[in-house]
CSV table of C-alpha atoms in Angstrom, one decimal:
chain,number,residue,atom,x,y,z
A,77,MET,CA,39.3,53.0,-21.9
A,78,GLU,CA,38.0,52.9,-18.3
A,79,LEU,CA,34.5,52.0,-19.6
A,80,TRP,CA,35.9,48.9,-21.5
A,81,MET,CA,37.8,47.8,-18.4
A,82,SER,CA,34.7,48.2,-16.2
A,83,LEU,CA,32.5,46.2,-18.7
A,84,THR,CA,35.1,43.5,-19.0
A,85,LEU,CA,35.4,43.1,-15.3
A,86,LEU,CA,31.6,43.1,-15.0
A,87,GLY,CA,31.4,40.4,-17.7
A,88,ILE,CA,34.0,38.2,-16.0
A,89,GLY,CA,32.2,38.7,-12.6
A,90,LEU,CA,28.9,37.7,-14.1
A,91,LEU,CA,30.5,34.7,-15.9
A,92,ALA,CA,32.1,33.6,-12.6
A,93,LEU,CA,28.7,34.0,-10.8
A,94,TRP,CA,26.9,31.9,-13.5
A,95,LEU,CA,29.6,29.1,-13.3
A,96,TYR,CA,29.3,29.1,-9.5
A,97,MET,CA,25.6,28.8,-9.6
A,98,LEU,CA,25.8,26.0,-12.2
A,99,SER,CA,28.3,24.0,-10.1
A,100,GLY,CA,26.1,24.1,-7.0
A,101,SER,CA,22.8,23.4,-8.6
A,102,LYS,CA,20.8,20.3,-8.0
A,103,PRO,CA,20.0,17.8,-10.7
A,104,SER,CA,16.7,18.4,-12.5
A,105,ARG,CA,15.4,15.0,-11.5
A,106,PRO,CA,15.8,13.5,-8.0
A,107,THR,CA,17.8,10.3,-8.1
A,108,ARG,CA,16.3,7.1,-6.8
A,109,PRO,CA,18.2,4.9,-4.4
A,110,ARG,CA,19.3,1.8,-6.0
A,111,PRO,CA,18.2,-1.6,-4.5
A,112,ALA,CA,20.9,-3.6,-2.9
A,113,GLN,CA,20.0,-6.7,-5.0
A,114,PRO,CA,19.1,-6.9,-8.7
A,115,ARG,CA,15.4,-7.4,-9.3
A,116,SER,CA,15.9,-11.0,-10.5
A,117,ALA,CA,17.6,-11.9,-7.3
A,118,GLN,CA,14.9,-10.5,-5.0
A,119,PRO,CA,12.5,-13.2,-3.6
A,120,ARG,CA,9.1,-13.3,-5.2
A,121,PRO,CA,5.9,-13.3,-3.2
A,122,ALA,CA,4.6,-16.7,-2.4
A,123,GLN,CA,1.3,-16.2,-4.2
A,124,ALA,CA,1.8,-14.2,-7.4
A,125,ARG,CA,-1.3,-12.8,-9.1
A,126,PRO,CA,-2.1,-13.8,-12.7
A,127,ALA,CA,-1.2,-11.3,-15.3
A,128,GLN,CA,-4.8,-10.5,-16.1
A,129,ALA,CA,-6.1,-10.2,-12.6
A,130,ARG,CA,-6.3,-6.7,-11.1
A,131,PRO,CA,-6.7,-5.7,-7.5
A,132,GLY,CA,-9.8,-3.9,-6.4
A,133,PRO,CA,-13.4,-4.3,-7.5
A,134,ALA,CA,-14.5,-7.3,-9.5
A,135,ARG,CA,-13.8,-7.3,-13.2
A,136,LEU,CA,-16.6,-5.8,-15.4
A,137,GLN,CA,-18.7,-7.8,-17.6
A,138,ALA,CA,-18.6,-7.5,-21.4
A,139,SER,CA,-21.9,-5.5,-21.5
A,140,GLN,CA,-20.5,-3.0,-18.9
A,141,TRP,CA,-17.3,-2.6,-20.9
A,142,GLU,CA,-19.3,-2.2,-24.1
A,143,ARG,CA,-21.4,0.6,-22.5
A,144,LYS,CA,-18.3,2.4,-21.3
A,145,VAL,CA,-16.6,2.2,-24.7
A,146,LEU,CA,-19.7,3.3,-26.6
A,147,THR,CA,-20.0,6.2,-24.2
A,148,GLN,CA,-16.4,7.2,-25.0
A,149,MET,CA,-17.2,6.9,-28.8
A,150,ARG,CA,-20.3,9.0,-28.3
A,151,GLY,CA,-22.6,6.1,-29.4
A,152,ASP,CA,-21.0,5.4,-32.8
A,153,GLN,CA,-21.8,1.7,-33.2
A,154,ALA,CA,-20.0,1.4,-36.6
A,155,ARG,CA,-16.8,2.9,-35.1
A,156,PHE,CA,-17.2,0.5,-32.1
A,157,GLU,CA,-17.4,-2.6,-34.4
A,158,ARG,CA,-14.4,-1.5,-36.5
A,159,THR,CA,-12.3,-0.9,-33.5
A,160,LEU,CA,-13.3,-4.2,-31.9
A,161,ALA,CA,-12.5,-6.1,-35.1
A,162,ALA,CA,-9.1,-4.4,-35.3
A,163,LYS,CA,-8.3,-5.3,-31.7
A,164,ARG,CA,-9.4,-8.8,-32.3
A,165,ASN,CA,-7.0,-9.1,-35.2
A,166,LYS,CA,-4.2,-7.7,-33.0
A,167,HIS,CA,-5.1,-9.9,-30.0
A,168,PRO,CA,-6.7,-13.1,-31.3
A,169,ARG,CA,-6.7,-15.0,-28.0
A,170,ALA,CA,-8.1,-12.2,-25.9
A,171,SER,CA,-11.7,-12.5,-24.6
A,172,ARG,CA,-14.3,-9.9,-25.5
A,173,GLU,CA,-14.1,-8.4,-22.0
A,174,GLU,CA,-10.3,-8.1,-22.4
A,175,LEU,CA,-10.6,-6.5,-25.9
A,176,LEU,CA,-13.2,-4.0,-24.6
A,177,GLU,CA,-11.0,-3.2,-21.6
A,178,ILE,CA,-8.0,-2.6,-23.9
A,179,ILE,CA,-10.0,-0.3,-26.2
A,180,TYR,CA,-11.4,1.6,-23.2
A,181,GLU,CA,-8.0,2.1,-21.6
A,182,GLU,CA,-6.5,3.3,-24.9
A,183,TYR,CA,-9.3,5.9,-25.4
A,184,ILE,CA,-8.8,7.1,-21.8
A,185,ARG,CA,-5.0,7.3,-22.3
A,186,ASP,CA,-5.2,9.0,-25.7
A,187,ASN,CA,-7.8,11.6,-24.6
A,188,ARG,CA,-6.1,12.9,-21.5
């Protein structure tokens, strides 16, 4: 009888300790401070960049993008042409440089 009582008290003590630790634990993700204003109400910069322009070095030419994409595809020209045709169907107004950049970025993202 004493063994059961000891085990019960031990179980209750462990449960209380577990609940105490849960109540004082930090959230798994740190919370971000919320901005004082909604994003739509914040003032925009005077000179906004176009959607396609990127900061940093000058944009690559089509031949440079083609070389980078072919390197990722291990020189498979047929695969390159099929992928380019598929992206052209998906983005009909994009230039060749933009299509090649999209393809390259997708390959980099997918092969991480």
